[in-house]
Structures are given as structure tokens and as C-alpha cells.
Amino acid sequence: MAATRVCGLDELSPASAKKVVVDGRPVAVVMDSAGAVHALGDTCTHGEISLSEGFVEDDAIECWAHGSKFELTTGKPRNFPAYEPVPVYAVTVENGDVLVDVDTIQTP
């Protein structure tokens, strides 16, 4: 599957996340505090909680329920209780559109 348009860049703001569904997969589209856009699996690996409802701080997103933080670039958890990473998907911005490819998992 090719990259899918998920939103306009103008629908995002720094240090925020938006939940979208691409090919049946929940994805958190995140603009970090520096303005870079990331796409990662929206479900916390600890408690089946939507990460897009959490808090974005610098280069991580924090699950609101139990406090696990995940790196935006790698999906790796920084602290417990989560110990499994979330997938990080290829994201591009073209002509003001945010495109996500859920078939391309990024590896740092």
C-alpha cells in the first residue's frame, strides 16, 4: 500500500497528537515541539490505551493512563510499565498534506 493522506499539516500543532486510522491500523500522528511530524502506532503496548490522548513533550509521547513515554523516532519505551516498543511508520509532508505509509516501519 502506498502512503495515505491522513490530514493537512495545518491540522496539527506543536507538541500535539492526532489519532487517525490507516488501513485499519490506529496511528498517532504527532508534531513534536520542534515542528517535525511523526507517525507511530497509537496503542500503548502496556495497557491498550490510545497514545494520541496522551502528552507530547520534546521527542516523546506519554501514555496518560500509566505514564510510559515512547520515543517518537524509534517507538521505544523510556520507562515502565511499558517495555515493548510501538511501531513507527514512514511519514512525509507534501504540499501541506501529511502522508503515512503503514507498510513501511522505520528503524533507527
MMTF fields as JSON, N, C-alpha, C and O atoms, coordinates in Angstrom:
{
  "mmtfVersion": "1.0.0",
  "mmtfProducer": "UNKNOWN",
  "numBonds": 431,
  "numAtoms": 432,
  "numGroups": 108,
  "numChains": 1,
  "numModels": 1,
  "chainsPerModel": [1],
  "groupsPerChain": [108],
  "chainIdList": ["A"],
  "bondAtomList": [4, 2, 8, 6, 12, 10, 16, 14, 20, 18, 24, 22, 28, 26, 32, 30, 36, 34, 40, 38, 44, 42, 48, 46, 52, 50, 56, 54, 60, 58, 64, 62, 68, 66, 72, 70, 76, 74, 80, 78, 84, 82, 88, 86, 92, 90, 96, 94, 100, 98, 104, 102, 108, 106, 112, 110, 116, 114, 120, 118, 124, 122, 128, 126, 132, 130, 136, 134, 140, 138, 144, 142, 148, 146, 152, 150, 156, 154, 160, 158, 164, 162, 168, 166, 172, 170, 176, 174, 180, 178, 184, 182, 188, 186, 192, 190, 196, 194, 200, 198, 204, 202, 208, 206, 212, 210, 216, 214, 220, 218, 224, 222, 228, 226, 232, 230, 236, 234, 240, 238, 244, 242, 248, 246, 252, 250, 256, 254, 260, 258, 264, 262, 268, 266, 272, 270, 276, 274, 280, 278, 284, 282, 288, 286, 292, 290, 296, 294, 300, 298, 304, 302, 308, 306, 312, 310, 316, 314, 320, 318, 324, 322, 328, 326, 332, 330, 336, 334, 340, 338, 344, 342, 348, 346, 352, 350, 356, 354, 360, 358, 364, 362, 368, 366, 372, 370, 376, 374, 380, 378, 384, 382, 388, 386, 392, 390, 396, 394, 400, 398, 404, 402, 408, 406, 412, 410, 416, 414, 420, 418, 424, 422, 428, 426],
  "bondOrderList": [1, 1, 1, 1, 1, 1, 1, 1, 1, 1, 1, 1, 1, 1, 1, 1, 1, 1, 1, 1, 1, 1, 1, 1, 1, 1, 1, 1, 1, 1, 1, 1, 1, 1, 1, 1, 1, 1, 1, 1, 1, 1, 1, 1, 1, 1, 1, 1, 1, 1, 1, 1, 1, 1, 1, 1, 1, 1, 1, 1, 1, 1, 1, 1, 1, 1, 1, 1, 1, 1, 1, 1, 1, 1, 1, 1, 1, 1, 1, 1, 1, 1, 1, 1, 1, 1, 1, 1, 1, 1, 1, 1, 1, 1, 1, 1, 1, 1, 1, 1, 1, 1, 1, 1, 1, 1, 1],
  "groupList": [{"groupName": "MET", "atomNameList": ["N", "CA", "C", "O"], "elementList": ["N", "C", "C", "O"], "formalChargeList": [0, 0, 0, 0], "bondAtomList": [1, 0, 2, 1, 3, 2], "bondOrderList": [1, 1, 2], "singleLetterCode": "M", "chemCompType": "L-PEPTIDE LINKING"}, {"groupName": "ALA", "atomNameList": ["N", "CA", "C", "O"], "elementList": ["N", "C", "C", "O"], "formalChargeList": [0, 0, 0, 0], "bondAtomList": [1, 0, 2, 1, 3, 2], "bondOrderList": [1, 1, 2], "singleLetterCode": "A", "chemCompType": "L-PEPTIDE LINKING"}, {"groupName": "THR", "atomNameList": ["N", "CA", "C", "O"], "elementList": ["N", "C", "C", "O"], "formalChargeList": [0, 0, 0, 0], "bondAtomList": [1, 0, 2, 1, 3, 2], "bondOrderList": [1, 1, 2], "singleLetterCode": "T", "chemCompType": "L-PEPTIDE LINKING"}, {"groupName": "ARG", "atomNameList": ["N", "CA", "C", "O"], "elementList": ["N", "C", "C", "O"], "formalChargeList": [0, 0, 0, 0], "bondAtomList": [1, 0, 2, 1, 3, 2], "bondOrderList": [1, 1, 2], "singleLetterCode": "R", "chemCompType": "L-PEPTIDE LINKING"}, {"groupName": "VAL", "atomNameList": ["N", "CA", "C", "O"], "elementList": ["N", "C", "C", "O"], "formalChargeList": [0, 0, 0, 0], "bondAtomList": [1, 0, 2, 1, 3, 2], "bondOrderList": [1, 1, 2], "singleLetterCode": "V", "chemCompType": "L-PEPTIDE LINKING"}, {"groupName": "CYS", "atomNameList": ["N", "CA", "C", "O"], "elementList": ["N", "C", "C", "O"], "formalChargeList": [0, 0, 0, 0], "bondAtomList": [1, 0, 2, 1, 3, 2], "bondOrderList": [1, 1, 2], "singleLetterCode": "C", "chemCompType": "L-PEPTIDE LINKING"}, {"groupName": "GLY", "atomNameList": ["N", "CA", "C", "O"], "elementList": ["N", "C", "C", "O"], "formalChargeList": [0, 0, 0, 0], "bondAtomList": [1, 0, 2, 1, 3, 2], "bondOrderList": [1, 1, 2], "singleLetterCode": "G", "chemCompType": "PEPTIDE LINKING"}, {"groupName": "LEU", "atomNameList": ["N", "CA", "C", "O"], "elementList": ["N", "C", "C", "O"], "formalChargeList": [0, 0, 0, 0], "bondAtomList": [1, 0, 2, 1, 3, 2], "bondOrderList": [1, 1, 2], "singleLetterCode": "L", "chemCompType": "L-PEPTIDE LINKING"}, {"groupName": "ASP", "atomNameList": ["N", "CA", "C", "O"], "elementList": ["N", "C", "C", "O"], "formalChargeList": [0, 0, 0, 0], "bondAtomList": [1, 0, 2, 1, 3, 2], "bondOrderList": [1, 1, 2], "singleLetterCode": "D", "chemCompType": "L-PEPTIDE LINKING"}, {"groupName": "GLU", "atomNameList": ["N", "CA", "C", "O"], "elementList": ["N", "C", "C", "O"], "formalChargeList": [0, 0, 0, 0], "bondAtomList": [1, 0, 2, 1, 3, 2], "bondOrderList": [1, 1, 2], "singleLetterCode": "E", "chemCompType": "L-PEPTIDE LINKING"}, {"groupName": "SER", "atomNameList": ["N", "CA", "C", "O"], "elementList": ["N", "C", "C", "O"], "formalChargeList": [0, 0, 0, 0], "bondAtomList": [1, 0, 2, 1, 3, 2], "bondOrderList": [1, 1, 2], "singleLetterCode": "S", "chemCompType": "L-PEPTIDE LINKING"}, {"groupName": "PRO", "atomNameList": ["N", "CA", "C", "O"], "elementList": ["N", "C", "C", "O"], "formalChargeList": [0, 0, 0, 0], "bondAtomList": [1, 0, 2, 1, 3, 2], "bondOrderList": [1, 1, 2], "singleLetterCode": "P", "chemCompType": "L-PEPTIDE LINKING"}, {"groupName": "LYS", "atomNameList": ["N", "CA", "C", "O"], "elementList": ["N", "C", "C", "O"], "formalChargeList": [0, 0, 0, 0], "bondAtomList": [1, 0, 2, 1, 3, 2], "bondOrderList": [1, 1, 2], "singleLetterCode": "K", "chemCompType": "L-PEPTIDE LINKING"}, {"groupName": "HIS", "atomNameList": ["N", "CA", "C", "O"], "elementList": ["N", "C", "C", "O"], "formalChargeList": [0, 0, 0, 0], "bondAtomList": [1, 0, 2, 1, 3, 2], "bondOrderList": [1, 1, 2], "singleLetterCode": "H", "chemCompType": "L-PEPTIDE LINKING"}, {"groupName": "ILE", "atomNameList": ["N", "CA", "C", "O"], "elementList": ["N", "C", "C", "O"], "formalChargeList": [0, 0, 0, 0], "bondAtomList": [1, 0, 2, 1, 3, 2], "bondOrderList": [1, 1, 2], "singleLetterCode": "I", "chemCompType": "L-PEPTIDE LINKING"}, {"groupName": "PHE", "atomNameList": ["N", "CA", "C", "O"], "elementList": ["N", "C", "C", "O"], "formalChargeList": [0, 0, 0, 0], "bondAtomList": [1, 0, 2, 1, 3, 2], "bondOrderList": [1, 1, 2], "singleLetterCode": "F", "chemCompType": "L-PEPTIDE LINKING"}, {"groupName": "TRP", "atomNameList": ["N", "CA", "C", "O"], "elementList": ["N", "C", "C", "O"], "formalChargeList": [0, 0, 0, 0], "bondAtomList": [1, 0, 2, 1, 3, 2], "bondOrderList": [1, 1, 2], "singleLetterCode": "W", "chemCompType": "L-PEPTIDE LINKING"}, {"groupName": "ASN", "atomNameList": ["N", "CA", "C", "O"], "elementList": ["N", "C", "C", "O"], "formalChargeList": [0, 0, 0, 0], "bondAtomList": [1, 0, 2, 1, 3, 2], "bondOrderList": [1, 1, 2], "singleLetterCode": "N", "chemCompType": "L-PEPTIDE LINKING"}, {"groupName": "TYR", "atomNameList": ["N", "CA", "C", "O"], "elementList": ["N", "C", "C", "O"], "formalChargeList": [0, 0, 0, 0], "bondAtomList": [1, 0, 2, 1, 3, 2], "bondOrderList": [1, 1, 2], "singleLetterCode": "Y", "chemCompType": "L-PEPTIDE LINKING"}, {"groupName": "GLN", "atomNameList": ["N", "CA", "C", "O"], "elementList": ["N", "C", "C", "O"], "formalChargeList": [0, 0, 0, 0], "bondAtomList": [1, 0, 2, 1, 3, 2], "bondOrderList": [1, 1, 2], "singleLetterCode": "Q", "chemCompType": "L-PEPTIDE LINKING"}],
  "groupTypeList": [0, 1, 1, 2, 3, 4, 5, 6, 7, 8, 9, 7, 10, 11, 1, 10, 1, 12, 12, 4, 4, 4, 8, 6, 3, 11, 4, 1, 4, 4, 0, 8, 10, 1, 6, 1, 4, 13, 1, 7, 6, 8, 2, 5, 2, 13, 6, 9, 14, 10, 7, 10, 9, 6, 15, 4, 9, 8, 8, 1, 14, 9, 5, 16, 1, 13, 6, 10, 12, 15, 9, 7, 2, 2, 6, 12, 11, 3, 17, 15, 11, 1, 18, 9, 11, 4, 11, 4, 18, 1, 4, 2, 4, 9, 17, 6, 8, 4, 7, 4, 8, 4, 8, 2, 14, 19, 2, 11],
  "groupIdList": [1, 2, 3, 4, 5, 6, 7, 8, 9, 10, 11, 12, 13, 14, 15, 16, 17, 18, 19, 20, 21, 22, 23, 24, 25, 26, 27, 28, 29, 30, 31, 32, 33, 34, 35, 36, 37, 38, 39, 40, 41, 42, 43, 44, 45, 46, 47, 48, 49, 50, 51, 52, 53, 54, 55, 56, 57, 58, 59, 60, 61, 62, 63, 64, 65, 66, 67, 68, 69, 70, 71, 72, 73, 74, 75, 76, 77, 78, 79, 80, 81, 82, 83, 84, 85, 86, 87, 88, 89, 90, 91, 92, 93, 94, 95, 96, 97, 98, 99, 100, 101, 102, 103, 104, 105, 106, 107, 108],
  "secStructList": [7, 7, 7, 3, 3, 3, 3, 3, 4, 4, 4, 7, 7, 6, 6, 3, 3, 3, 3, 3, 3, 3, 6, 6, 3, 3, 3, 3, 3, 3, 3, 7, 6, 6, 1, 7, 3, 3, 3, 3, 3, 1, 5, 7, 6, 6, 6, 7, 7, 5, 4, 4, 4, 1, 3, 3, 3, 6, 6, 3, 3, 3, 7, 6, 6, 6, 7, 7, 3, 3, 3, 6, 6, 6, 7, 7, 5, 1, 1, 1, 1, 7, 7, 1, 7, 7, 7, 3, 3, 3, 3, 3, 3, 3, 6, 6, 3, 3, 3, 3, 3, 3, 3, 3, 3, 7, 7, 7],
  "xCoordList": [0.84, 0.0, 0.881, 1.888, 0.517, 1.27, 0.917, 0.022, 1.626, 1.348, -0.07, -0.547, -0.723, -2.096, -2.146, -1.508, -2.901, -3.086, -3.93, -5.016, -3.437, -4.162, -4.715, -5.694, -4.077, -4.556, -3.737, -2.76, -4.147, -3.361, -2.374, -2.649, -1.244, -0.249, -0.845, -0.477, -1.759, -2.383, -3.349, -3.835, -3.636, -4.492, -3.69, -4.264, -2.371, -1.502, -0.921, -0.796, -0.57, 0.115, 1.26, 1.222, 2.283, 3.44, 3.036, 2.138, 3.733, 3.52, 2.098, 1.479, 1.586, 0.239, 0.188, 1.064, -0.864, -1.051, -2.487, -3.409, -2.649, -3.968, -4.101, -3.195, -5.214, -5.441, -6.089, -7.06, -5.524, -6.088, -6.085, -5.42, -6.819, -6.817, -6.396, -7.006, -5.34, -4.831, -4.866, -4.22, -5.614, -5.714, -6.082, -5.545, -6.991, -7.455, -6.548, -6.854, -5.445, -4.497, -4.592, -4.522, -4.75, -4.745, -3.332, -2.373, -3.224, -1.927, -2.015, -2.985, -1.0, -0.874, 0.037, 1.204, -0.506, 0.299, 0.668, -0.197, 1.973, 2.453, 3.346, 4.237, 3.091, 4.023, 4.782, 4.19, 6.101, 6.882, 7.047, 6.605, 7.678, 7.794, 8.647, 8.573, 9.464, 10.285, 9.564, 10.078, 8.369, 7.598, 7.756, 7.15, 8.565, 8.71, 7.493, 6.935, 7.095, 5.924, 6.363, 7.269, 5.7, 5.998, 4.695, 3.615, 4.805, 3.636, 4.026, 5.002, 3.26, 3.554, 2.266, 1.194, 2.392, 1.232, 0.555, 1.229, -0.767, -1.49, -1.809, -2.333, -1.512, -1.902, -0.715, 0.265, -0.803, 0.25, 0.43, -0.547, 1.665, 1.935, 1.731, 1.83, 1.454, 1.207, -0.271, -0.657, -1.106, -2.489, -3.566, -4.693, -3.261, -4.278, -4.935, -6.141, -4.147, -4.623, -4.17, -3.074, -5.023, -4.683, -3.606, -3.821, -2.44, -1.344, -1.651, -1.141, -2.481, -2.786, -3.56, -3.663, -4.099, -4.79, -3.815, -4.206, -2.542, -1.531, -0.873, -1.445, 0.333, 1.051, 2.307, 3.063, 2.526, 3.729, 4.687, 4.338, 5.898, 6.907, 8.23, 8.756, 8.767, 10.019, 9.939, 9.205, 10.679, 10.734, 10.097, 10.523, 9.067, 8.389, 6.898, 6.463, 6.127, 4.702, 4.466, 4.987, 3.675, 3.436, 2.01, 1.066, 1.851, 0.536, -0.086, 0.528, -1.28, -1.929, -2.323, -2.463, -2.503, -3.019, -1.963, -2.217, -0.794, 0.204, 1.573, 2.503, 1.708, 2.928, 4.088, 5.159, 3.927, 5.03, 5.243, 4.287, 6.513, 6.866, 7.515, 8.34, 7.133, 7.675, 8.399, 7.888, 9.597, 10.358, 9.64, 9.202, 9.519, 8.812, 9.562, 8.939, 10.882, 11.669, 11.87, 12.059, 11.831, 12.106, 10.932, 10.87, 10.005, 8.89, 9.255, 8.399, 10.511, 10.96, 10.441, 10.413, 10.026, 9.597, 10.81, 11.862, 10.638, 11.716, 11.592, 12.558, 10.415, 10.206, 9.085, 8.312, 9.024, 7.971, 6.68, 6.732, 5.532, 5.365, 5.504, 5.629, 5.488, 5.656, 7.104, 8.033, 7.28, 8.63, 8.748, 9.848, 7.633, 7.629, 7.47, 6.682, 8.197, 8.044, 6.747, 6.117, 6.364, 5.261, 5.886, 6.999, 5.193, 5.764, 5.823, 4.968, 6.85, 6.996, 6.905, 7.647, 6.005, 5.74, 6.373, 6.649, 6.594, 7.13, 6.091, 4.917, 6.542, 5.651, 6.355, 7.547, 5.601, 6.127, 5.101, 3.906, 5.6, 4.729, 4.951, 6.065, 3.864, 3.938, 2.809, 1.635, 3.174, 2.183, 1.161, -0.023, 1.611, 0.721, -0.081, -0.883, 0.123, -0.565, 0.384, 1.558, -0.123, 0.653, 0.292, -0.874, 1.309, 1.122, 1.813, 2.946, 1.113, 1.662, 1.614, 0.616, 2.705, 2.793, 2.915, 3.995, 1.813, 1.836, 2.527, 2.746, 2.873, 3.599, 5.119, 5.879, 5.553, 6.972, 7.246, 6.965, 7.801, 8.146, 9.573, 10.489, 9.743, 11.038, 11.901, 11.408, 13.159, 14.105, 15.219, 15.77, 15.553, 16.576, 17.951, 18.912],
  "yCoordList": [-1.181, 0.0, 1.239, 1.289, 2.208, 3.46, 4.341, 4.022, 5.435, 6.381, 6.935, 7.158, 7.147, 7.626, 9.011, 9.255, 9.907, 11.224, 11.048, 10.471, 11.544, 11.381, 12.695, 12.706, 13.801, 15.111, 16.185, 15.897, 17.408, 18.536, 18.932, 18.761, 19.451, 19.902, 20.973, 21.074, 21.765, 22.823, 22.292, 23.063, 20.982, 20.365, 19.952, 19.527, 20.078, 19.71, 20.965, 22.002, 20.853, 21.958, 21.383, 20.212, 22.194, 21.693, 21.07, 21.553, 19.982, 19.249, 18.708, 18.764, 18.178, 17.6, 16.346, 16.106, 15.553, 14.313, 14.239, 14.796, 13.539, 13.341, 11.871, 11.292, 11.261, 9.854, 9.754, 10.449, 8.862, 8.554, 7.036, 6.338, 6.529, 5.094, 4.917, 5.48, 4.126, 3.869, 2.361, 1.599, 1.944, 0.522, -0.303, -1.391, 0.216, -0.489, -0.387, -0.963, 0.329, 0.452, 1.835, 2.848, 1.883, 3.176, 3.759, 3.086, 5.013, 5.68, 7.027, 7.767, 7.333, 8.654, 9.481, 9.141, 10.564, 11.498, 12.625, 13.301, 12.808, 13.698, 14.784, 14.507, 16.021, 17.102, 17.375, 17.731, 17.2, 17.43, 18.924, 19.746, 19.268, 20.676, 21.482, 22.71, 20.787, 21.467, 21.606, 22.253, 21.0, 21.099, 19.932, 19.935, 18.918, 17.731, 16.815, 16.733, 16.13, 15.261, 13.801, 13.384, 13.029, 11.612, 10.824, 11.371, 9.532, 8.645, 7.355, 6.704, 6.992, 5.758, 5.076, 5.682, 3.796, 3.039, 3.766, 4.223, 3.883, 4.686, 3.927, 4.522, 2.648, 1.857, 1.567, 0.96, 2.001, 1.738, 0.227, -0.518, -0.208, -1.65, -2.184, -3.391, -1.326, -1.78, -1.992, -3.01, -1.033, -1.122, -0.869, -0.544, -1.007, -0.811, 0.566, 0.695, 1.584, 2.961, 3.742, 3.519, 4.662, 5.495, 6.499, 7.352, 6.397, 7.322, 8.75, 9.706, 8.896, 10.243, 11.065, 12.284, 10.42, 11.129, 11.548, 12.183, 11.188, 11.479, 12.827, 13.731, 12.949, 14.215, 14.13, 13.163, 15.135, 15.206, 16.18, 17.327, 15.704, 16.555, 16.299, 15.187, 17.341, 17.252, 16.146, 16.279, 15.05, 13.97, 12.684, 11.593, 12.803, 11.608, 11.889, 13.037, 10.793, 10.877, 10.008, 8.897, 10.523, 9.83, 9.317, 10.06, 8.052, 7.456, 8.087, 8.092, 8.611, 9.313, 8.376, 8.819, 7.097, 6.182, 5.736, 5.745, 5.35, 4.788, 5.446, 5.049, 6.447, 7.243, 6.747, 7.353, 5.671, 5.234, 6.247, 6.72, 6.578, 7.504, 6.723, 5.841, 7.057, 6.407, 7.431, 8.527, 7.075, 7.957, 8.069, 7.063, 9.284, 9.5, 8.931, 8.528, 8.891, 8.43, 6.928, 6.357, 6.269, 4.831, 3.999, 2.798, 4.616, 3.889, 3.171, 2.535, 3.261, 2.551, 3.23, 4.458, 2.411, 2.999, 3.469, 2.83, 4.584, 5.124, 4.684, 4.762, 4.225, 3.848, 2.809, 2.61, 2.171, 1.182, 1.913, 3.082, 1.271, -0.165, -0.751, -1.969, 0.062, -0.491, -0.922, -0.258, -2.034, -2.492, -2.907, -3.188, -2.949, -3.252, -1.959, -1.1, -1.795, -0.575, -0.567, -1.606, 0.615, 0.751, 0.944, 1.461, 0.539, 0.735, 2.212, 3.005, 2.564, 3.915, 3.805, 3.041, 4.561, 4.464, 5.607, 6.679, 5.346, 6.379, 7.481, 7.219, 8.711, 9.865, 10.911, 11.172, 11.493, 12.567, 13.699, 13.489, 14.888, 16.046, 16.574, 16.94, 16.609, 17.078, 18.067, 17.753, 19.252, 20.277, 20.507, 20.702, 20.485, 20.731, 19.539, 19.658, 18.373, 17.145, 16.235, 16.122, 15.581, 14.608, 13.224, 12.829, 12.484, 11.15, 10.122, 10.325, 9.008, 7.938, 6.64, 6.331, 5.877, 4.556, 3.525, 3.351, 2.839, 1.865, 0.561, -0.299, 0.413, -0.778, -0.592, -1.545, 0.626, 0.903, 1.298, 2.421, 0.349, 0.617, 1.137, 0.531, 2.271, 2.906, 2.201, 1.799, 2.061, 1.554, 2.567, 3.04, 2.902, 3.944, 3.492, 4.254],
  "zCoordList": [0.0, 0.0, 0.0, 0.706, -0.767, -0.838, 0.356, 1.139, 0.478, 1.551, 1.392, 0.279, 2.527, 2.57, 3.203, 4.227, 2.598, 3.206, 4.457, 4.398, 5.594, 6.85, 7.393, 8.14, 7.01, 7.457, 6.764, 6.074, 6.957, 6.493, 7.574, 8.761, 7.177, 8.144, 9.06, 10.231, 8.521, 9.314, 10.372, 11.2, 10.36, 11.379, 12.613, 13.616, 12.538, 13.656, 14.281, 13.631, 15.544, 16.205, 17.026, 17.402, 17.31, 18.047, 19.389, 20.078, 19.733, 20.986, 21.097, 22.16, 19.967, 19.979, 19.108, 18.277, 19.323, 18.565, 18.059, 18.657, 16.946, 16.335, 15.987, 15.386, 16.354, 16.017, 14.642, 14.34, 13.805, 12.503, 12.36, 13.127, 11.388, 11.101, 9.651, 8.742, 9.445, 8.106, 7.876, 8.596, 6.881, 6.543, 7.782, 7.992, 8.589, 9.771, 10.986, 12.03, 10.873, 11.986, 12.631, 11.935, 13.955, 14.627, 14.648, 15.027, 14.238, 14.137, 14.853, 14.686, 15.645, 16.258, 15.357, 15.156, 14.821, 14.039, 14.999, 15.556, 15.179, 16.223, 15.632, 14.83, 16.043, 15.737, 17.037, 18.056, 16.978, 18.189, 18.439, 17.637, 19.54, 19.923, 18.946, 18.923, 18.131, 17.125, 15.785, 14.872, 15.656, 14.429, 13.473, 12.401, 13.836, 12.99, 13.186, 14.28, 12.107, 12.151, 12.2, 11.478, 13.071, 13.267, 13.196, 13.422, 12.879, 12.883, 13.584, 13.211, 14.597, 15.317, 15.72, 15.727, 16.059, 16.494, 17.639, 18.563, 17.597, 18.575, 19.864, 20.806, 19.927, 21.083, 21.989, 21.559, 23.247, 24.23, 24.37, 24.45, 24.397, 24.492, 25.902, 26.121, 26.843, 28.21, 28.485, 29.059, 28.078, 28.522, 27.502, 27.875, 26.213, 25.175, 25.265, 25.058, 25.572, 25.694, 24.458, 23.943, 23.986, 22.836, 23.218, 24.08, 22.571, 22.86, 22.417, 23.002, 21.387, 20.887, 21.915, 21.777, 22.933, 24.007, 25.104, 26.083, 24.933, 25.944, 25.744, 25.135, 26.262, 26.297, 25.441, 25.535, 24.61, 23.791, 24.454, 24.736, 24.696, 25.301, 24.605, 24.641, 23.966, 23.219, 22.183, 21.203, 22.372, 21.374, 21.87, 21.49, 22.726, 23.256, 23.432, 23.523, 23.476, 23.79, 25.011, 25.107, 25.942, 27.207, 27.265, 26.996, 27.613, 27.816, 29.058, 30.125, 28.926, 30.036, 31.169, 32.309, 30.883, 31.91, 32.925, 34.13, 32.445, 33.361, 33.256, 33.958, 32.387, 32.369, 31.532, 31.573, 30.773, 29.916, 28.805, 28.19, 28.55, 27.481, 26.346, 26.58, 25.104, 23.918, 23.064, 22.835, 22.589, 21.704, 20.368, 19.811, 19.853, 18.589, 17.397, 16.415, 17.46, 16.315, 16.279, 15.205, 17.446, 17.489, 17.99, 17.727, 18.703, 19.297, 20.582, 21.199, 20.996, 22.199, 23.456, 23.545, 24.437, 25.702, 26.51, 26.509, 27.188, 28.018, 29.471, 30.23, 29.857, 31.246, 31.346, 30.409, 32.48, 32.739, 33.083, 33.467, 32.961, 32.872, 31.469, 31.341, 30.413, 29.061, 28.855, 29.315, 28.164, 27.838, 26.381, 25.904, 25.671, 24.237, 23.447, 23.841, 22.34, 21.535, 20.731, 20.534, 20.275, 19.328, 17.95, 17.849, 16.887, 15.547, 15.174, 15.571, 14.403, 13.87, 12.35, 11.732, 11.76, 10.331, 9.554, 10.093, 8.274, 7.38, 7.229, 6.967, 7.399, 7.251, 6.388, 6.548, 5.483, 4.643, 4.608, 4.811, 4.347, 4.186, 2.779, 2.404, 2.0, 0.622, 0.363, 0.561, -0.077, -0.43, 0.679, 0.403, 1.924, 3.046, 3.513, 4.439, 2.881, 3.269, 4.037, 3.686, 5.092, 5.85, 5.323, 5.34, 4.851, 4.28, 5.167, 5.605, 5.428, 6.259, 5.479, 4.829, 5.546, 4.921, 6.044, 6.608, 6.37, 7.471, 7.093, 7.947, 5.807, 5.388, 5.505, 5.33, 5.799, 5.941, 7.383, 7.801, 8.135, 9.528, 9.567, 9.011, 10.233, 10.333, 11.383, 12.437, 11.089, 12.079, 12.223, 11.229, 13.464, 13.66, 13.23, 13.333]
}
